[in-house]
Amino acid sequence: MKLYSLLQSIELLESWNERDVEIRGLAYNSKDVKPGDLFICIKGSKADGHDYIQQAIEKGAVAVIVEDYQEIDIPQFRVRDSRKVLANLSHNYYGRPSEKMKVIGITATNGKTSTSFMVNSILESYSIKTGLIGTVMVKYGGFIEPAILTTPESLDLQRHFAQMNRKGVSHVVMEVSSSALELNRVDEVDFDIVTLNNIGREHIDLHTSFEKYFEYKASL
Protein backbone atom coordinates (compact mmCIF):
# COMPACT_ATOMS: atom_id res chain seq x y z
CA MET A 1 0.00 0.00 0.00
CA LYS A 2 1.25 3.48 -0.86
CA LEU A 3 1.94 5.79 2.09
CA TYR A 4 -0.18 8.69 0.81
CA SER A 5 -3.16 6.42 0.26
CA LEU A 6 -2.91 5.12 3.83
CA LEU A 7 -2.59 8.61 5.31
CA GLN A 8 -5.74 9.94 3.63
CA SER A 9 -7.91 8.87 6.57
CA ILE A 10 -6.04 10.84 9.27
CA GLU A 11 -5.48 14.50 10.10
CA LEU A 12 -1.87 15.59 9.68
CA LEU A 13 -0.57 18.66 11.49
CA GLU A 14 2.82 18.89 9.78
CA SER A 15 5.10 16.79 7.60
CA TRP A 16 8.75 16.68 6.60
CA ASN A 17 10.79 14.83 3.93
CA GLU A 18 7.60 13.73 2.17
CA ARG A 19 7.86 10.82 -0.27
CA ASP A 20 5.10 8.46 -1.35
CA VAL A 21 6.89 5.26 -0.40
CA GLU A 22 5.50 1.73 -0.40
CA ILE A 23 4.35 0.58 3.04
CA ARG A 24 4.74 -3.14 3.71
CA GLY A 25 3.51 -3.12 7.31
CA LEU A 26 2.86 -1.12 10.47
CA ALA A 27 4.67 -1.23 13.81
CA TYR A 28 4.46 0.60 17.14
CA ASN A 29 7.25 -1.40 18.83
CA SER A 30 10.73 -0.86 17.39
CA LYS A 31 11.55 -4.53 18.11
CA ASP A 32 8.86 -5.60 15.65
CA VAL A 33 9.85 -3.32 12.77
CA LYS A 34 10.52 -4.98 9.42
CA PRO A 35 11.90 -3.42 6.22
CA GLY A 36 9.27 -1.21 4.59
CA ASP A 37 7.26 -0.55 7.76
CA LEU A 38 5.58 2.65 8.87
CA PHE A 39 6.57 3.20 12.52
CA ILE A 40 3.98 4.86 14.75
CA CYS A 41 5.43 6.46 17.89
CA ILE A 42 3.10 6.09 20.86
CA LYS A 43 3.76 7.37 24.36
CA GLY A 44 3.26 4.80 27.12
CA SER A 45 3.45 4.99 30.89
CA LYS A 46 6.95 3.46 30.90
CA ALA A 47 8.35 4.11 27.42
CA ASP A 48 8.02 6.62 24.61
CA GLY A 49 8.17 5.38 21.03
CA HIS A 50 9.90 8.60 19.98
CA ASP A 51 12.98 7.41 21.89
CA TYR A 52 13.22 4.34 19.65
CA ILE A 53 12.94 5.94 16.22
CA GLN A 54 16.60 5.39 15.38
CA GLN A 55 16.30 1.68 16.17
CA ALA A 56 13.19 1.52 13.99
CA ILE A 57 15.03 3.19 11.10
CA GLU A 58 17.97 0.81 11.49
CA LYS A 59 15.55 -2.11 11.20
CA GLY A 60 14.05 -0.73 7.99
CA ALA A 61 11.26 1.73 8.84
CA VAL A 62 10.64 3.95 5.81
CA ALA A 63 8.39 6.57 7.45
CA VAL A 64 7.25 7.55 10.94
CA ILE A 65 4.20 9.02 12.64
CA VAL A 66 5.15 11.34 15.51
CA GLU A 67 3.61 13.73 18.01
CA ASP A 68 6.90 15.69 18.32
CA TYR A 69 9.31 16.68 15.52
CA GLN A 70 12.40 14.47 15.16
CA GLU A 71 15.80 15.10 13.53
CA ILE A 72 15.62 12.31 10.94
CA ASP A 73 15.93 12.03 7.16
CA ILE A 74 12.98 9.75 6.35
CA PRO A 75 9.39 10.99 5.90
CA GLN A 76 7.74 11.97 9.18
CA PHE A 77 4.21 13.12 9.85
CA ARG A 78 3.11 14.89 13.02
CA VAL A 79 -0.31 14.15 14.48
CA ARG A 80 -2.20 15.25 17.58
CA ASP A 81 -2.78 11.79 19.08
CA SER A 82 -0.71 8.90 17.75
CA ARG A 83 -2.77 6.26 19.61
CA LYS A 84 -5.91 7.31 17.77
CA VAL A 85 -3.94 7.39 14.53
CA LEU A 86 -2.56 3.89 15.19
CA ALA A 87 -6.11 2.56 15.53
CA ASN A 88 -7.25 4.32 12.37
CA LEU A 89 -4.29 3.26 10.23
CA SER A 90 -4.47 -0.34 11.47
CA HIS A 91 -8.18 -0.53 10.68
CA ASN A 92 -7.63 0.72 7.14
CA TYR A 93 -4.35 -1.11 6.45
CA TYR A 94 -6.02 -4.45 7.17
CA GLY A 95 -9.07 -3.65 5.07
CA ARG A 96 -11.56 -2.69 7.83
CA PRO A 97 -12.00 -6.34 8.88
CA SER A 98 -14.37 -5.84 11.83
CA GLU A 99 -16.98 -4.50 9.41
CA LYS A 100 -17.10 -7.93 7.75
CA MET A 101 -17.98 -9.85 10.95
CA LYS A 102 -20.39 -9.62 13.87
CA VAL A 103 -18.39 -8.27 16.81
CA ILE A 104 -19.63 -8.60 20.40
CA GLY A 105 -17.83 -6.45 22.99
CA ILE A 106 -18.14 -7.27 26.68
CA THR A 107 -17.00 -4.94 29.45
CA ALA A 108 -17.44 -5.12 33.22
CA THR A 109 -15.45 -4.81 36.41
CA ASN A 110 -15.94 -8.53 37.07
CA GLY A 111 -17.01 -11.45 34.90
CA LYS A 112 -15.84 -10.38 31.44
CA THR A 113 -13.94 -13.61 30.88
CA SER A 114 -16.67 -16.01 32.03
CA THR A 115 -19.30 -14.10 30.04
CA SER A 116 -17.19 -14.13 26.87
CA PHE A 117 -16.54 -17.87 27.18
CA MET A 118 -20.25 -18.56 27.70
CA VAL A 119 -21.28 -16.45 24.69
CA ASN A 120 -18.59 -18.06 22.53
CA SER A 121 -19.71 -21.55 23.63
CA ILE A 122 -23.35 -20.79 22.79
CA LEU A 123 -22.39 -19.58 19.31
CA GLU A 124 -20.20 -22.63 18.71
CA SER A 125 -23.06 -24.93 19.75
CA TYR A 126 -24.92 -23.59 16.69
CA SER A 127 -21.91 -24.40 14.45
CA ILE A 128 -21.04 -20.72 14.09
CA LYS A 129 -17.36 -20.02 13.34
CA THR A 130 -16.15 -17.79 16.15
CA GLY A 131 -13.16 -15.82 17.29
CA LEU A 132 -12.46 -15.20 20.99
CA ILE A 133 -10.29 -12.40 22.40
CA GLY A 134 -9.75 -11.83 26.10
CA THR A 135 -7.77 -12.16 29.29
CA VAL A 136 -6.91 -15.83 28.80
CA MET A 137 -6.21 -16.14 25.09
CA VAL A 138 -6.89 -15.21 21.50
CA LYS A 139 -8.52 -18.13 19.67
CA TYR A 140 -9.92 -18.71 16.19
CA GLY A 141 -9.85 -21.70 13.88
CA GLY A 142 -6.86 -23.76 14.91
CA PHE A 143 -5.01 -20.72 16.26
CA ILE A 144 -4.58 -20.25 20.01
CA GLU A 145 -2.26 -17.64 21.56
CA PRO A 146 -1.94 -16.82 25.28
CA ALA A 147 -3.11 -13.27 25.91
CA ILE A 148 -0.67 -10.52 26.89
CA LEU A 149 -3.40 -7.89 27.36
CA THR A 150 -7.11 -8.39 27.99
CA THR A 151 -7.71 -6.25 24.90
CA PRO A 152 -4.77 -6.20 22.44
CA GLU A 153 -3.22 -2.98 21.17
CA SER A 154 -5.16 -1.69 18.16
CA LEU A 155 -2.63 -2.88 15.56
CA ASP A 156 -2.55 -6.40 17.01
CA LEU A 157 -6.34 -6.41 17.34
CA GLN A 158 -6.92 -5.45 13.71
CA ARG A 159 -4.36 -8.05 12.58
CA HIS A 160 -6.27 -10.73 14.50
CA PHE A 161 -9.54 -9.51 12.95
CA ALA A 162 -8.03 -9.76 9.47
CA GLN A 163 -6.79 -13.30 10.11
CA MET A 164 -10.17 -14.29 11.53
CA ASN A 165 -11.89 -12.93 8.45
CA ARG A 166 -9.57 -14.92 6.18
CA LYS A 167 -10.39 -18.09 8.14
CA GLY A 168 -14.12 -17.60 7.68
CA VAL A 169 -14.97 -16.40 11.19
CA SER A 170 -18.40 -14.75 11.23
CA HIS A 171 -18.73 -13.80 14.94
CA VAL A 172 -16.12 -12.38 17.31
CA VAL A 173 -16.57 -12.31 21.08
CA MET A 174 -14.12 -10.02 22.86
CA GLU A 175 -13.44 -8.60 26.28
CA VAL A 176 -12.97 -4.83 26.35
CA SER A 177 -11.07 -3.41 29.32
CA SER A 178 -11.42 0.13 30.62
CA SER A 179 -7.72 0.68 29.85
CA ALA A 180 -8.34 -0.33 26.23
CA LEU A 181 -11.15 2.20 26.01
CA GLU A 182 -9.02 4.94 27.55
CA LEU A 183 -6.05 4.16 25.30
CA ASN A 184 -8.07 3.98 22.06
CA ARG A 185 -7.32 0.32 21.37
CA VAL A 186 -10.86 -0.36 20.15
CA ASP A 187 -11.29 2.86 18.18
CA GLU A 188 -12.60 1.98 14.71
CA VAL A 189 -13.91 -1.46 15.81
CA ASP A 190 -17.37 -1.94 14.30
CA PHE A 191 -19.23 -3.45 17.26
CA ASP A 192 -22.63 -5.02 16.60
CA ILE A 193 -23.44 -5.77 20.25
CA VAL A 194 -21.90 -4.28 23.40
CA THR A 195 -22.62 -5.10 27.03
CA LEU A 196 -21.74 -3.35 30.29
CA ASN A 197 -22.38 -6.16 32.75
CA ASN A 198 -21.48 -4.44 36.02
CA ILE A 199 -19.23 -1.78 37.47
CA GLY A 200 -17.43 -1.75 40.82
CA ARG A 201 -14.68 0.22 42.50
CA GLU A 202 -11.75 -2.19 42.04
CA HIS A 203 -9.90 -0.38 39.23
CA ILE A 204 -10.47 3.26 40.14
CA ASP A 205 -6.73 3.75 40.76
CA LEU A 206 -6.11 3.32 37.01
CA HIS A 207 -8.48 6.15 36.08
CA THR A 208 -8.18 8.68 38.97
CA SER A 209 -11.89 8.61 39.92
CA PHE A 210 -14.99 6.44 39.82
CA GLU A 211 -16.62 8.97 37.48
CA LYS A 212 -13.75 8.64 34.99
CA TYR A 213 -13.82 4.86 35.30
CA PHE A 214 -17.55 4.79 34.58
CA GLU A 215 -17.09 7.22 31.69
CA TYR A 216 -14.59 4.92 29.99
CA LYS A 217 -16.69 1.80 30.61
CA ALA A 218 -19.83 3.49 29.30
CA SER A 219 -18.05 4.74 26.17
CA LEU A 220 -18.13 1.24 24.67
C-alpha atoms as a PDB file:
ATOM      1  CA  MET A   1       0.000   0.000   0.000  1.00  0.00           C
ATOM      2  CA  LYS A   2       1.248   3.477  -0.856  1.00  0.00           C
ATOM      3  CA  LEU A   3       1.935   5.790   2.091  1.00  0.00           C
ATOM      4  CA  TYR A   4      -0.180   8.692   0.813  1.00  0.00           C
ATOM      5  CA  SER A   5      -3.158   6.419   0.260  1.00  0.00           C
ATOM      6  CA  LEU A   6      -2.908   5.121   3.833  1.00  0.00           C
ATOM      7  CA  LEU A   7      -2.593   8.614   5.309  1.00  0.00           C
ATOM      8  CA  GLN A   8      -5.736   9.941   3.627  1.00  0.00           C
ATOM      9  CA  SER A   9      -7.911   8.866   6.573  1.00  0.00           C
ATOM     10  CA  ILE A  10      -6.041  10.836   9.266  1.00  0.00           C
ATOM     11  CA  GLU A  11      -5.482  14.495  10.104  1.00  0.00           C
ATOM     12  CA  LEU A  12      -1.870  15.589   9.681  1.00  0.00           C
ATOM     13  CA  LEU A  13      -0.571  18.663  11.493  1.00  0.00           C
ATOM     14  CA  GLU A  14       2.824  18.893   9.776  1.00  0.00           C
ATOM     15  CA  SER A  15       5.097  16.789   7.598  1.00  0.00           C
ATOM     16  CA  TRP A  16       8.750  16.683   6.599  1.00  0.00           C
ATOM     17  CA  ASN A  17      10.785  14.833   3.927  1.00  0.00           C
ATOM     18  CA  GLU A  18       7.601  13.733   2.167  1.00  0.00           C
ATOM     19  CA  ARG A  19       7.862  10.822  -0.266  1.00  0.00           C
ATOM     20  CA  ASP A  20       5.100   8.457  -1.351  1.00  0.00           C
ATOM     21  CA  VAL A  21       6.893   5.256  -0.398  1.00  0.00           C
ATOM     22  CA  GLU A  22       5.496   1.727  -0.403  1.00  0.00           C
ATOM     23  CA  ILE A  23       4.349   0.582   3.044  1.00  0.00           C
ATOM     24  CA  ARG A  24       4.743  -3.143   3.713  1.00  0.00           C
ATOM     25  CA  GLY A  25       3.514  -3.121   7.305  1.00  0.00           C
ATOM     26  CA  LEU A  26       2.863  -1.124  10.468  1.00  0.00           C
ATOM     27  CA  ALA A  27       4.667  -1.228  13.806  1.00  0.00           C
ATOM     28  CA  TYR A  28       4.461   0.598  17.137  1.00  0.00           C
ATOM     29  CA  ASN A  29       7.252  -1.395  18.827  1.00  0.00           C
ATOM     30  CA  SER A  30      10.731  -0.864  17.393  1.00  0.00           C
ATOM     31  CA  LYS A  31      11.552  -4.530  18.112  1.00  0.00           C
ATOM     32  CA  ASP A  32       8.857  -5.599  15.654  1.00  0.00           C
ATOM     33  CA  VAL A  33       9.849  -3.316  12.768  1.00  0.00           C
ATOM     34  CA  LYS A  34      10.519  -4.984   9.421  1.00  0.00           C
ATOM     35  CA  PRO A  35      11.898  -3.419   6.218  1.00  0.00           C
ATOM     36  CA  GLY A  36       9.273  -1.208   4.594  1.00  0.00           C
ATOM     37  CA  ASP A  37       7.256  -0.553   7.759  1.00  0.00           C
ATOM     38  CA  LEU A  38       5.576   2.653   8.873  1.00  0.00           C
ATOM     39  CA  PHE A  39       6.572   3.202  12.522  1.00  0.00           C
ATOM     40  CA  ILE A  40       3.976   4.859  14.755  1.00  0.00           C
ATOM     41  CA  CYS A  41       5.432   6.457  17.888  1.00  0.00           C
ATOM     42  CA  ILE A  42       3.104   6.093  20.859  1.00  0.00           C
ATOM     43  CA  LYS A  43       3.757   7.366  24.360  1.00  0.00           C
ATOM     44  CA  GLY A  44       3.262   4.803  27.120  1.00  0.00           C
ATOM     45  CA  SER A  45       3.450   4.987  30.891  1.00  0.00           C
ATOM     46  CA  LYS A  46       6.949   3.460  30.896  1.00  0.00           C
ATOM     47  CA  ALA A  47       8.352   4.110  27.422  1.00  0.00           C
ATOM     48  CA  ASP A  48       8.017   6.624  24.609  1.00  0.00           C
ATOM     49  CA  GLY A  49       8.168   5.381  21.026  1.00  0.00           C
ATOM     50  CA  HIS A  50       9.901   8.602  19.983  1.00  0.00           C
ATOM     51  CA  ASP A  51      12.979   7.405  21.895  1.00  0.00           C
ATOM     52  CA  TYR A  52      13.222   4.340  19.649  1.00  0.00           C
ATOM     53  CA  ILE A  53      12.937   5.938  16.224  1.00  0.00           C
ATOM     54  CA  GLN A  54      16.599   5.389  15.383  1.00  0.00           C
ATOM     55  CA  GLN A  55      16.304   1.676  16.168  1.00  0.00           C
ATOM     56  CA  ALA A  56      13.189   1.520  13.988  1.00  0.00           C
ATOM     57  CA  ILE A  57      15.027   3.189  11.103  1.00  0.00           C
ATOM     58  CA  GLU A  58      17.971   0.815  11.485  1.00  0.00           C
ATOM     59  CA  LYS A  59      15.553  -2.112  11.205  1.00  0.00           C
ATOM     60  CA  GLY A  60      14.046  -0.733   7.993  1.00  0.00           C
ATOM     61  CA  ALA A  61      11.264   1.726   8.842  1.00  0.00           C
ATOM     62  CA  VAL A  62      10.637   3.946   5.806  1.00  0.00           C
ATOM     63  CA  ALA A  63       8.394   6.569   7.453  1.00  0.00           C
ATOM     64  CA  VAL A  64       7.250   7.550  10.944  1.00  0.00           C
ATOM     65  CA  ILE A  65       4.202   9.017  12.645  1.00  0.00           C
ATOM     66  CA  VAL A  66       5.154  11.343  15.514  1.00  0.00           C
ATOM     67  CA  GLU A  67       3.612  13.726  18.010  1.00  0.00           C
ATOM     68  CA  ASP A  68       6.896  15.687  18.316  1.00  0.00           C
ATOM     69  CA  TYR A  69       9.306  16.679  15.524  1.00  0.00           C
ATOM     70  CA  GLN A  70      12.399  14.470  15.159  1.00  0.00           C
ATOM     71  CA  GLU A  71      15.796  15.102  13.527  1.00  0.00           C
ATOM     72  CA  ILE A  72      15.623  12.313  10.943  1.00  0.00           C
ATOM     73  CA  ASP A  73      15.932  12.029   7.164  1.00  0.00           C
ATOM     74  CA  ILE A  74      12.984   9.753   6.351  1.00  0.00           C
ATOM     75  CA  PRO A  75       9.392  10.993   5.895  1.00  0.00           C
ATOM     76  CA  GLN A  76       7.744  11.971   9.179  1.00  0.00           C
ATOM     77  CA  PHE A  77       4.209  13.115   9.849  1.00  0.00           C
ATOM     78  CA  ARG A  78       3.109  14.892  13.019  1.00  0.00           C
ATOM     79  CA  VAL A  79      -0.313  14.155  14.483  1.00  0.00           C
ATOM     80  CA  ARG A  80      -2.201  15.251  17.577  1.00  0.00           C
ATOM     81  CA  ASP A  81      -2.777  11.788  19.079  1.00  0.00           C
ATOM     82  CA  SER A  82      -0.714   8.897  17.754  1.00  0.00           C
ATOM     83  CA  ARG A  83      -2.767   6.260  19.613  1.00  0.00           C
ATOM     84  CA  LYS A  84      -5.913   7.314  17.771  1.00  0.00           C
ATOM     85  CA  VAL A  85      -3.937   7.387  14.535  1.00  0.00           C
ATOM     86  CA  LEU A  86      -2.557   3.890  15.190  1.00  0.00           C
ATOM     87  CA  ALA A  87      -6.108   2.559  15.534  1.00  0.00           C
ATOM     88  CA  ASN A  88      -7.250   4.324  12.366  1.00  0.00           C
ATOM     89  CA  LEU A  89      -4.290   3.262  10.227  1.00  0.00           C
ATOM     90  CA  SER A  90      -4.469  -0.336  11.475  1.00  0.00           C
ATOM     91  CA  HIS A  91      -8.184  -0.532  10.678  1.00  0.00           C
ATOM     92  CA  ASN A  92      -7.628   0.723   7.143  1.00  0.00           C
ATOM     93  CA  TYR A  93      -4.352  -1.106   6.447  1.00  0.00           C
ATOM     94  CA  TYR A  94      -6.023  -4.450   7.170  1.00  0.00           C
ATOM     95  CA  GLY A  95      -9.074  -3.649   5.069  1.00  0.00           C
ATOM     96  CA  ARG A  96     -11.555  -2.689   7.827  1.00  0.00           C
ATOM     97  CA  PRO A  97     -12.000  -6.343   8.880  1.00  0.00           C
ATOM     98  CA  SER A  98     -14.368  -5.837  11.830  1.00  0.00           C
ATOM     99  CA  GLU A  99     -16.984  -4.496   9.413  1.00  0.00           C
ATOM    100  CA  LYS A 100     -17.098  -7.931   7.754  1.00  0.00           C
ATOM    101  CA  MET A 101     -17.975  -9.847  10.951  1.00  0.00           C
ATOM    102  CA  LYS A 102     -20.387  -9.620  13.871  1.00  0.00           C
ATOM    103  CA  VAL A 103     -18.387  -8.269  16.810  1.00  0.00           C
ATOM    104  CA  ILE A 104     -19.627  -8.596  20.399  1.00  0.00           C
ATOM    105  CA  GLY A 105     -17.834  -6.447  22.987  1.00  0.00           C
ATOM    106  CA  ILE A 106     -18.137  -7.271  26.682  1.00  0.00           C
ATOM    107  CA  THR A 107     -17.000  -4.942  29.453  1.00  0.00           C
ATOM    108  CA  ALA A 108     -17.440  -5.124  33.223  1.00  0.00           C
ATOM    109  CA  THR A 109     -15.449  -4.808  36.409  1.00  0.00           C
ATOM    110  CA  ASN A 110     -15.938  -8.526  37.073  1.00  0.00           C
ATOM    111  CA  GLY A 111     -17.015 -11.446  34.904  1.00  0.00           C
ATOM    112  CA  LYS A 112     -15.836 -10.384  31.443  1.00  0.00           C
ATOM    113  CA  THR A 113     -13.940 -13.609  30.879  1.00  0.00           C
ATOM    114  CA  SER A 114     -16.665 -16.007  32.030  1.00  0.00           C
ATOM    115  CA  THR A 115     -19.302 -14.105  30.036  1.00  0.00           C
ATOM    116  CA  SER A 116     -17.191 -14.128  26.874  1.00  0.00           C
ATOM    117  CA  PHE A 117     -16.536 -17.866  27.181  1.00  0.00           C
ATOM    118  CA  MET A 118     -20.249 -18.558  27.696  1.00  0.00           C
ATOM    119  CA  VAL A 119     -21.284 -16.453  24.692  1.00  0.00           C
ATOM    120  CA  ASN A 120     -18.595 -18.061  22.533  1.00  0.00           C
ATOM    121  CA  SER A 121     -19.711 -21.545  23.626  1.00  0.00           C
ATOM    122  CA  ILE A 122     -23.348 -20.789  22.792  1.00  0.00           C
ATOM    123  CA  LEU A 123     -22.394 -19.585  19.309  1.00  0.00           C
ATOM    124  CA  GLU A 124     -20.196 -22.632  18.706  1.00  0.00           C
ATOM    125  CA  SER A 125     -23.061 -24.928  19.745  1.00  0.00           C
ATOM    126  CA  TYR A 126     -24.919 -23.594  16.688  1.00  0.00           C
ATOM    127  CA  SER A 127     -21.910 -24.399  14.447  1.00  0.00           C
ATOM    128  CA  ILE A 128     -21.043 -20.723  14.090  1.00  0.00           C
ATOM    129  CA  LYS A 129     -17.363 -20.021  13.338  1.00  0.00           C
ATOM    130  CA  THR A 130     -16.152 -17.789  16.145  1.00  0.00           C
ATOM    131  CA  GLY A 131     -13.158 -15.822  17.294  1.00  0.00           C
ATOM    132  CA  LEU A 132     -12.460 -15.204  20.986  1.00  0.00           C
ATOM    133  CA  ILE A 133     -10.295 -12.401  22.395  1.00  0.00           C
ATOM    134  CA  GLY A 134      -9.749 -11.829  26.096  1.00  0.00           C
ATOM    135  CA  THR A 135      -7.766 -12.156  29.289  1.00  0.00           C
ATOM    136  CA  VAL A 136      -6.912 -15.825  28.800  1.00  0.00           C
ATOM    137  CA  MET A 137      -6.210 -16.136  25.089  1.00  0.00           C
ATOM    138  CA  VAL A 138      -6.888 -15.206  21.500  1.00  0.00           C
ATOM    139  CA  LYS A 139      -8.523 -18.131  19.674  1.00  0.00           C
ATOM    140  CA  TYR A 140      -9.918 -18.707  16.186  1.00  0.00           C
ATOM    141  CA  GLY A 141      -9.849 -21.704  13.876  1.00  0.00           C
ATOM    142  CA  GLY A 142      -6.855 -23.757  14.908  1.00  0.00           C
ATOM    143  CA  PHE A 143      -5.012 -20.715  16.259  1.00  0.00           C
ATOM    144  CA  ILE A 144      -4.578 -20.247  20.015  1.00  0.00           C
ATOM    145  CA  GLU A 145      -2.265 -17.639  21.557  1.00  0.00           C
ATOM    146  CA  PRO A 146      -1.940 -16.819  25.280  1.00  0.00           C
ATOM    147  CA  ALA A 147      -3.108 -13.269  25.911  1.00  0.00           C
ATOM    148  CA  ILE A 148      -0.674 -10.516  26.894  1.00  0.00           C
ATOM    149  CA  LEU A 149      -3.395  -7.894  27.364  1.00  0.00           C
ATOM    150  CA  THR A 150      -7.110  -8.386  27.990  1.00  0.00           C
ATOM    151  CA  THR A 151      -7.713  -6.251  24.896  1.00  0.00           C
ATOM    152  CA  PRO A 152      -4.773  -6.200  22.441  1.00  0.00           C
ATOM    153  CA  GLU A 153      -3.221  -2.982  21.165  1.00  0.00           C
ATOM    154  CA  SER A 154      -5.160  -1.686  18.155  1.00  0.00           C
ATOM    155  CA  LEU A 155      -2.631  -2.876  15.558  1.00  0.00           C
ATOM    156  CA  ASP A 156      -2.553  -6.397  17.006  1.00  0.00           C
ATOM    157  CA  LEU A 157      -6.338  -6.407  17.340  1.00  0.00           C
ATOM    158  CA  GLN A 158      -6.918  -5.447  13.707  1.00  0.00           C
ATOM    159  CA  ARG A 159      -4.363  -8.046  12.583  1.00  0.00           C
ATOM    160  CA  HIS A 160      -6.274 -10.725  14.496  1.00  0.00           C
ATOM    161  CA  PHE A 161      -9.541  -9.512  12.954  1.00  0.00           C
ATOM    162  CA  ALA A 162      -8.032  -9.764   9.466  1.00  0.00           C
ATOM    163  CA  GLN A 163      -6.785 -13.299  10.109  1.00  0.00           C
ATOM    164  CA  MET A 164     -10.175 -14.293  11.535  1.00  0.00           C
ATOM    165  CA  ASN A 165     -11.887 -12.935   8.454  1.00  0.00           C
ATOM    166  CA  ARG A 166      -9.573 -14.923   6.182  1.00  0.00           C
ATOM    167  CA  LYS A 167     -10.386 -18.089   8.137  1.00  0.00           C
ATOM    168  CA  GLY A 168     -14.121 -17.604   7.677  1.00  0.00           C
ATOM    169  CA  VAL A 169     -14.974 -16.403  11.191  1.00  0.00           C
ATOM    170  CA  SER A 170     -18.397 -14.751  11.232  1.00  0.00           C
ATOM    171  CA  HIS A 171     -18.730 -13.803  14.936  1.00  0.00           C
ATOM    172  CA  VAL A 172     -16.122 -12.383  17.312  1.00  0.00           C
ATOM    173  CA  VAL A 173     -16.566 -12.309  21.085  1.00  0.00           C
ATOM    174  CA  MET A 174     -14.123 -10.019  22.864  1.00  0.00           C
ATOM    175  CA  GLU A 175     -13.435  -8.596  26.281  1.00  0.00           C
ATOM    176  CA  VAL A 176     -12.974  -4.827  26.354  1.00  0.00           C
ATOM    177  CA  SER A 177     -11.067  -3.408  29.318  1.00  0.00           C
ATOM    178  CA  SER A 178     -11.416   0.131  30.616  1.00  0.00           C
ATOM    179  CA  SER A 179      -7.724   0.684  29.845  1.00  0.00           C
ATOM    180  CA  ALA A 180      -8.342  -0.333  26.228  1.00  0.00           C
ATOM    181  CA  LEU A 181     -11.154   2.204  26.013  1.00  0.00           C
ATOM    182  CA  GLU A 182      -9.021   4.942  27.555  1.00  0.00           C
ATOM    183  CA  LEU A 183      -6.051   4.164  25.296  1.00  0.00           C
ATOM    184  CA  ASN A 184      -8.075   3.976  22.061  1.00  0.00           C
ATOM    185  CA  ARG A 185      -7.325   0.315  21.372  1.00  0.00           C
ATOM    186  CA  VAL A 186     -10.865  -0.364  20.145  1.00  0.00           C
ATOM    187  CA  ASP A 187     -11.289   2.860  18.184  1.00  0.00           C
ATOM    188  CA  GLU A 188     -12.600   1.975  14.714  1.00  0.00           C
ATOM    189  CA  VAL A 189     -13.907  -1.458  15.808  1.00  0.00           C
ATOM    190  CA  ASP A 190     -17.367  -1.944  14.298  1.00  0.00           C
ATOM    191  CA  PHE A 191     -19.226  -3.448  17.262  1.00  0.00           C
ATOM    192  CA  ASP A 192     -22.629  -5.022  16.602  1.00  0.00           C
ATOM    193  CA  ILE A 193     -23.441  -5.769  20.249  1.00  0.00           C
ATOM    194  CA  VAL A 194     -21.899  -4.282  23.403  1.00  0.00           C
ATOM    195  CA  THR A 195     -22.617  -5.104  27.034  1.00  0.00           C
ATOM    196  CA  LEU A 196     -21.745  -3.349  30.287  1.00  0.00           C
ATOM    197  CA  ASN A 197     -22.384  -6.157  32.751  1.00  0.00           C
ATOM    198  CA  ASN A 198     -21.480  -4.442  36.017  1.00  0.00           C
ATOM    199  CA  ILE A 199     -19.229  -1.783  37.474  1.00  0.00           C
ATOM    200  CA  GLY A 200     -17.429  -1.748  40.817  1.00  0.00           C
ATOM    201  CA  ARG A 201     -14.678   0.216  42.498  1.00  0.00           C
ATOM    202  CA  GLU A 202     -11.750  -2.194  42.037  1.00  0.00           C
ATOM    203  CA  HIS A 203      -9.903  -0.381  39.231  1.00  0.00           C
ATOM    204  CA  ILE A 204     -10.468   3.259  40.139  1.00  0.00           C
ATOM    205  CA  ASP A 205      -6.730   3.750  40.757  1.00  0.00           C
ATOM    206  CA  LEU A 206      -6.113   3.319  37.013  1.00  0.00           C
ATOM    207  CA  HIS A 207      -8.477   6.147  36.079  1.00  0.00           C
ATOM    208  CA  THR A 208      -8.182   8.676  38.973  1.00  0.00           C
ATOM    209  CA  SER A 209     -11.888   8.611  39.924  1.00  0.00           C
ATOM    210  CA  PHE A 210     -14.992   6.440  39.817  1.00  0.00           C
ATOM    211  CA  GLU A 211     -16.619   8.972  37.481  1.00  0.00           C
ATOM    212  CA  LYS A 212     -13.753   8.644  34.985  1.00  0.00           C
ATOM    213  CA  TYR A 213     -13.817   4.864  35.303  1.00  0.00           C
ATOM    214  CA  PHE A 214     -17.547   4.787  34.581  1.00  0.00           C
ATOM    215  CA  GLU A 215     -17.087   7.221  31.694  1.00  0.00           C
ATOM    216  CA  TYR A 216     -14.591   4.915  29.988  1.00  0.00           C
ATOM    217  CA  LYS A 217     -16.689   1.804  30.608  1.00  0.00           C
ATOM    218  CA  ALA A 218     -19.831   3.491  29.303  1.00  0.00           C
ATOM    219  CA  SER A 219     -18.047   4.736  26.168  1.00  0.00           C
ATOM    220  CA  LEU A 220     -18.134   1.239  24.674  1.00  0.00           C
END
